[in-house]
PDB file of C-alpha atoms in Angstrom:
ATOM      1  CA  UNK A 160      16.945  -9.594 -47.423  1.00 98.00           C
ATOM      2  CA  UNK A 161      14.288 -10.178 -45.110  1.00 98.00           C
ATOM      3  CA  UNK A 162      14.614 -10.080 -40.877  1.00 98.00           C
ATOM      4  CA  UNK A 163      12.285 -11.038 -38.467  1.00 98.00           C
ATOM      5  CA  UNK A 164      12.896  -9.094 -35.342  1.00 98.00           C
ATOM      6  CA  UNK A 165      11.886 -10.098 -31.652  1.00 98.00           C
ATOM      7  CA  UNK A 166      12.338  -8.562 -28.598  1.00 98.00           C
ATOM      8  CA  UNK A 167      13.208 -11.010 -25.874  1.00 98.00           C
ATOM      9  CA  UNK A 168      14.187 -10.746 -22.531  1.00 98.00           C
ATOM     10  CA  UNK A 169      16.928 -13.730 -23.214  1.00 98.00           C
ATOM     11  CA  UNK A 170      17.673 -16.147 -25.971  1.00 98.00           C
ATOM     12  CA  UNK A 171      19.779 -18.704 -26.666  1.00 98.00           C
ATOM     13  CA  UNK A 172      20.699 -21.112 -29.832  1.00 98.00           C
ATOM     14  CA  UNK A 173      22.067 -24.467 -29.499  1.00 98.00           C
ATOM     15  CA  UNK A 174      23.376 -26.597 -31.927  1.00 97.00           C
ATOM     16  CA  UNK A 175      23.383 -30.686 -30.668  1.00 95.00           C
ATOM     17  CA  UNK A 176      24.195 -30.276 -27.340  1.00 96.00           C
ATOM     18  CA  UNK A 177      26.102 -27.356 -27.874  1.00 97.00           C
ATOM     19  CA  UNK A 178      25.051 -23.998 -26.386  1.00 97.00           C
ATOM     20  CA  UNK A 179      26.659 -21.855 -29.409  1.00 97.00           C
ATOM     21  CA  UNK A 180      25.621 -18.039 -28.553  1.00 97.00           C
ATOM     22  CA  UNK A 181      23.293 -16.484 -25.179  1.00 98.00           C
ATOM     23  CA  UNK A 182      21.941 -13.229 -24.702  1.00 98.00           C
ATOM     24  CA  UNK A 183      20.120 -11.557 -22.490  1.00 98.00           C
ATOM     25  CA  UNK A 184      17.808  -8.306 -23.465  1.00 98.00           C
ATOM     26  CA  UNK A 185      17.715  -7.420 -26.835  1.00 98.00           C
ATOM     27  CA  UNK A 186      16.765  -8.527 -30.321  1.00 98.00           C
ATOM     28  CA  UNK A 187      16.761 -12.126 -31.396  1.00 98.00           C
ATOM     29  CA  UNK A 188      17.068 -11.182 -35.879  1.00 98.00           C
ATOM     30  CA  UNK A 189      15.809 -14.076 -37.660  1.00 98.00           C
ATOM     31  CA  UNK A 190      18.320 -13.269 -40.957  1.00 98.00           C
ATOM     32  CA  UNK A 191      17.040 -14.552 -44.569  1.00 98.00           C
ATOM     33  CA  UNK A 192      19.043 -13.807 -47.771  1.00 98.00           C
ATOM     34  CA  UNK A 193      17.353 -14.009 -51.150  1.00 97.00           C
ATOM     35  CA  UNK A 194      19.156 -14.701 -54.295  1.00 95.00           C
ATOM     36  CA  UNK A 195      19.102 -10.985 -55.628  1.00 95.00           C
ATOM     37  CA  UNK A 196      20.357  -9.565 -52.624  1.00 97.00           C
ATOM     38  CA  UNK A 197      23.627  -7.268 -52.001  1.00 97.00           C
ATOM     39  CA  UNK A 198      25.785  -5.743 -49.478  1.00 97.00           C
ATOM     40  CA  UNK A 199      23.404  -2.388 -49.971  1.00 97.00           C
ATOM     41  CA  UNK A 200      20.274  -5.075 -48.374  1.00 97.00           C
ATOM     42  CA  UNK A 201      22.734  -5.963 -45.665  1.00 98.00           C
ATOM     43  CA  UNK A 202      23.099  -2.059 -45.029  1.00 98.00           C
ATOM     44  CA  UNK A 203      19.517  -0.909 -45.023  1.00 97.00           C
ATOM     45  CA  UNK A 204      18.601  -3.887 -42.740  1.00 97.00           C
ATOM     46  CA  UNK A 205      21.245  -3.411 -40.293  1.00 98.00           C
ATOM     47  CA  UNK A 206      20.661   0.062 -39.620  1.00 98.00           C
ATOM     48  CA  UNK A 207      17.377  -0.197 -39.487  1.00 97.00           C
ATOM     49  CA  UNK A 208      17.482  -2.763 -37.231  1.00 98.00           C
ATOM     50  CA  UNK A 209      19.503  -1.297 -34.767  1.00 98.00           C
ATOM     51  CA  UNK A 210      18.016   2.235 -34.640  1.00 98.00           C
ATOM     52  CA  UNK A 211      13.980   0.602 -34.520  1.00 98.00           C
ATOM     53  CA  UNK A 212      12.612   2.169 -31.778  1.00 98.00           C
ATOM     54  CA  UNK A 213      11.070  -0.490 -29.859  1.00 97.00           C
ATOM     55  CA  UNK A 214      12.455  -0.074 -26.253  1.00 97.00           C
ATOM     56  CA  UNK A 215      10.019   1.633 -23.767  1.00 95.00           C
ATOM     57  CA  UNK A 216      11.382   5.080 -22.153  1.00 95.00           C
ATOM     58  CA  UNK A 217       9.911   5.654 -18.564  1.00 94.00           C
ATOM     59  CA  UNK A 218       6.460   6.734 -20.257  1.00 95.00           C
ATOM     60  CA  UNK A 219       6.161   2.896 -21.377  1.00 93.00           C
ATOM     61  CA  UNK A 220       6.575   4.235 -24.869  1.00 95.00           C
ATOM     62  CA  UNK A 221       8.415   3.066 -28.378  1.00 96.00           C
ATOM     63  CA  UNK A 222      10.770   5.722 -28.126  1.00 96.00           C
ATOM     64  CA  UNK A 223      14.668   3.777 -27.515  1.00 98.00           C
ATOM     65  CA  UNK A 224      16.299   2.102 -30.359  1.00 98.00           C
ATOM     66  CA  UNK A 225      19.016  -0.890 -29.656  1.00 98.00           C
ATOM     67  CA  UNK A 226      21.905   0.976 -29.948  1.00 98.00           C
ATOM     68  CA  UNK A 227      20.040   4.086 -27.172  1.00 98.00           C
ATOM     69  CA  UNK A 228      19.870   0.870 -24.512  1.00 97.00           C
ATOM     70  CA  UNK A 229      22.874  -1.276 -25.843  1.00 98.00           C
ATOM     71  CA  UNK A 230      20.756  -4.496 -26.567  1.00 98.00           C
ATOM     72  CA  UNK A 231      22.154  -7.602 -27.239  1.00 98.00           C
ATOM     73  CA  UNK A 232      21.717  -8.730 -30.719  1.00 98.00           C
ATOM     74  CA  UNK A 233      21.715 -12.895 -31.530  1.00 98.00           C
ATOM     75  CA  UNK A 234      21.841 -13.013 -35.255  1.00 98.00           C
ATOM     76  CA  UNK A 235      20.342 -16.635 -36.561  1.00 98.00           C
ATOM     77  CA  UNK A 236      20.515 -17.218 -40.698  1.00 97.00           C
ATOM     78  CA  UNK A 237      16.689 -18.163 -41.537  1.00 96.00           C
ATOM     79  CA  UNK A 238      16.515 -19.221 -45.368  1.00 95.00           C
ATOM     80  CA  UNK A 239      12.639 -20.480 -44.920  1.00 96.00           C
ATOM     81  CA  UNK A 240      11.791 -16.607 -44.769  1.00 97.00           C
ATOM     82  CA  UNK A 241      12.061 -16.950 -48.070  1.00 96.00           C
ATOM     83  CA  UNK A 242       9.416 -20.233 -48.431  1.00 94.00           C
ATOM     84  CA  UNK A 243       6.670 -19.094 -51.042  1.00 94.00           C
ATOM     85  CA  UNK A 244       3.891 -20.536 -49.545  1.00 94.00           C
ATOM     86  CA  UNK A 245       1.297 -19.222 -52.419  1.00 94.00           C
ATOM     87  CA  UNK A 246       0.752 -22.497 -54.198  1.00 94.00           C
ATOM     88  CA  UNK A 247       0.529 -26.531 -53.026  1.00 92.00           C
ATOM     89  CA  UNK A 248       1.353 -27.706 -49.541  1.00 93.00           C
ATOM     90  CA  UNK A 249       5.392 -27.169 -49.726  1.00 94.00           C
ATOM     91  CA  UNK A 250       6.604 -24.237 -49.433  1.00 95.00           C
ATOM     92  CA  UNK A 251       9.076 -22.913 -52.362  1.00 94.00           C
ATOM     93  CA  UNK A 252      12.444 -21.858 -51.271  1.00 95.00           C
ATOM     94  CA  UNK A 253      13.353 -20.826 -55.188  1.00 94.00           C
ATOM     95  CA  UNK A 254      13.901 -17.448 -53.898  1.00 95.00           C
ATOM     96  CA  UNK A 255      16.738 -17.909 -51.047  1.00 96.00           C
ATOM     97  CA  UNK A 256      20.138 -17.349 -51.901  1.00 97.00           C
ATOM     98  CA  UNK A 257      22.485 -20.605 -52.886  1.00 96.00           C
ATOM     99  CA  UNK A 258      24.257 -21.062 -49.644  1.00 96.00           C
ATOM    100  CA  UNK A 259      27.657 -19.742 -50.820  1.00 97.00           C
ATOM    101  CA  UNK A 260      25.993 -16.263 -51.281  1.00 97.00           C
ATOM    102  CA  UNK A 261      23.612 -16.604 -48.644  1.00 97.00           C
ATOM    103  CA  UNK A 262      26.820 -17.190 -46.140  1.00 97.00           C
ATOM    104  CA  UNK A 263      28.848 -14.349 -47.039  1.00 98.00           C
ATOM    105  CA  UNK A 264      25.899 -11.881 -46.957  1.00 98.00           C
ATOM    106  CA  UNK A 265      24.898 -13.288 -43.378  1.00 98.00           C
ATOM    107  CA  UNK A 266      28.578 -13.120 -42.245  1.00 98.00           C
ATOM    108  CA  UNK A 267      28.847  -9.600 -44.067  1.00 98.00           C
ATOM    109  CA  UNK A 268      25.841  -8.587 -41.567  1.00 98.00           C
ATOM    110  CA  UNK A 269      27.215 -10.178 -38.350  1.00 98.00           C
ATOM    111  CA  UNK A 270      29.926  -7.980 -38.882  1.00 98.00           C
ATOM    112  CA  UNK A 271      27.831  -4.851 -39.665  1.00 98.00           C
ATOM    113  CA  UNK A 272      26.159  -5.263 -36.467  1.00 98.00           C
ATOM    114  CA  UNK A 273      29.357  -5.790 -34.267  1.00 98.00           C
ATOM    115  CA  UNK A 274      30.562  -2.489 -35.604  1.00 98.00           C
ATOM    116  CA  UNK A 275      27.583  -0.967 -34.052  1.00 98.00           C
ATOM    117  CA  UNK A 276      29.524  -1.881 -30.529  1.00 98.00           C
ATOM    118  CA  UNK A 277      26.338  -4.027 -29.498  1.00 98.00           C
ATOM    119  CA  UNK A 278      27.029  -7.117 -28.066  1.00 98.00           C
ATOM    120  CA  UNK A 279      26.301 -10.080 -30.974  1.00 98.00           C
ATOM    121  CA  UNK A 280      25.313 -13.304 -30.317  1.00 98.00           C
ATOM    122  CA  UNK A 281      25.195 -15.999 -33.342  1.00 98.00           C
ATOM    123  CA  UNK A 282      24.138 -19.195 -34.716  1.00 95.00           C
ATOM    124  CA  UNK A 283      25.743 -21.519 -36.955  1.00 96.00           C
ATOM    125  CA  UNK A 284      24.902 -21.211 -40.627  1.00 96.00           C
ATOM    126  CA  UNK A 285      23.727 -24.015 -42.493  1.00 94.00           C
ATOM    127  CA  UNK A 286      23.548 -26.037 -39.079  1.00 95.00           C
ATOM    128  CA  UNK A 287      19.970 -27.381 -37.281  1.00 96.00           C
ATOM    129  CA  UNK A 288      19.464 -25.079 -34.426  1.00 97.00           C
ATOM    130  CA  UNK A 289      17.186 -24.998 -31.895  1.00 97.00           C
ATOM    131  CA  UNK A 290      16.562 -21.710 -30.583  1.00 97.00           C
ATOM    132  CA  UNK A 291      15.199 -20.541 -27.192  1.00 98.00           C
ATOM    133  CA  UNK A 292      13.593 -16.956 -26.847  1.00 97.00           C
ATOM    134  CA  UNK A 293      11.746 -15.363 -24.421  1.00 98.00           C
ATOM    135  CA  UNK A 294       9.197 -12.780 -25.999  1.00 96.00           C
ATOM    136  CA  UNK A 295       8.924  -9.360 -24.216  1.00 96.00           C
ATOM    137  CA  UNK A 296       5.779  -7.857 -24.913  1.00 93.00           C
ATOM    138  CA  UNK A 297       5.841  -9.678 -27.542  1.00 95.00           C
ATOM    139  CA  UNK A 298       7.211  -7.535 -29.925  1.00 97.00           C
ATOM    140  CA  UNK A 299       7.654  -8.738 -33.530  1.00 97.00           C
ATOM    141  CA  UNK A 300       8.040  -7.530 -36.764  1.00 98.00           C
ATOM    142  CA  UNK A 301       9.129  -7.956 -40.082  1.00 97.00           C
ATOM    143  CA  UNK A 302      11.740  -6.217 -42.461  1.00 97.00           C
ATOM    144  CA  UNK A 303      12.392  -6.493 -45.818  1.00 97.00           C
ATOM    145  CA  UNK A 304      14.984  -4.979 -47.698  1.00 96.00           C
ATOM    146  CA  UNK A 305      13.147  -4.446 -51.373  1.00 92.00           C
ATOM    147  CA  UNK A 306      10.908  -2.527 -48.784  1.00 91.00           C
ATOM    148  CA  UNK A 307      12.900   0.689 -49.002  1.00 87.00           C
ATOM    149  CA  UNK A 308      11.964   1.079 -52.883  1.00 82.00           C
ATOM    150  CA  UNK A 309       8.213   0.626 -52.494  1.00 83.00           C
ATOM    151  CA  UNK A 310       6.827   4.151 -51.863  1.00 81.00           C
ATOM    152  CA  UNK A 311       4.546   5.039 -48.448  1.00 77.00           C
ATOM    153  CA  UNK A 312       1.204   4.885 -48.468  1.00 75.00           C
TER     154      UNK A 312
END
């Protein structure tokens, strides 16, 4: 399972003309399933996610987590983290999750993360989205799941 975490100041996701979820500071978590994932990825990323420290305390420092300055969270399923990208022009999405798995592992998070008592925000799975963020910082970075395996260097 792989997230792509932003900071923002505010986001929003809108489906047609439809304004589907809103929040203001906090995390936008750009939410890709892979086909070998389980509810034990969902965990790790979750918790991870939430306790990252990348807040500022009042020495402008990484030292605040999510669930120190209750961010808001939108959570937005994002299969093309997943696109292999290694060979041709197109990327591969081989590796994402069939929807029906890819759904209930997604859903399975949204609700991990609204048991943290943050505030969750959501898009529509399997829908075209447009999403609206505004970057503070910009902070961005990438999880991955199968990362928790792979030893430090």
């Amino acid at each position: 399972m792989r997230a792509l975490i932003q900071r923002v100041t505010e986001a929003s996701v809108t489906v047609g003309n439809d304004q589907v979820g809103h929040i203001g500071p906090g995390l936008v978590v750009l939410l890709g399933v892979s086909a070998e994932d389980t509810e034990a990825d969902a965990q790790y990323l979750v918790e991870k996610t939430v306790n990252l420290r990348i807040f500022a305390d009042a020495q402008n420092r990484f030292n605040h987590s999510a669930l120190d300055t209750g961010a808001d969270l939108m959570v937005v399923s994002q299969f093309t983290l997943y696109g292999d990208t290694r060979k041709g022009r197109r990327p591969d999405f081989t590796s994402a999750a069939p929807p029906e798995h890819a759904e209930r592992l997604y859903q399975h998070c949204v609700e991990l993360f609204t048991s943290t008592g943050l505030r969750v925000a959501t898009g529509v799975f399997q829908e075209y989205m447009q999403v609206s963020l505004q970057n503070d910082g910009p902070v961005t970075l990438m999880l991955d799941s199968s990362d928790r395996n792979r030893p430090r260097r």
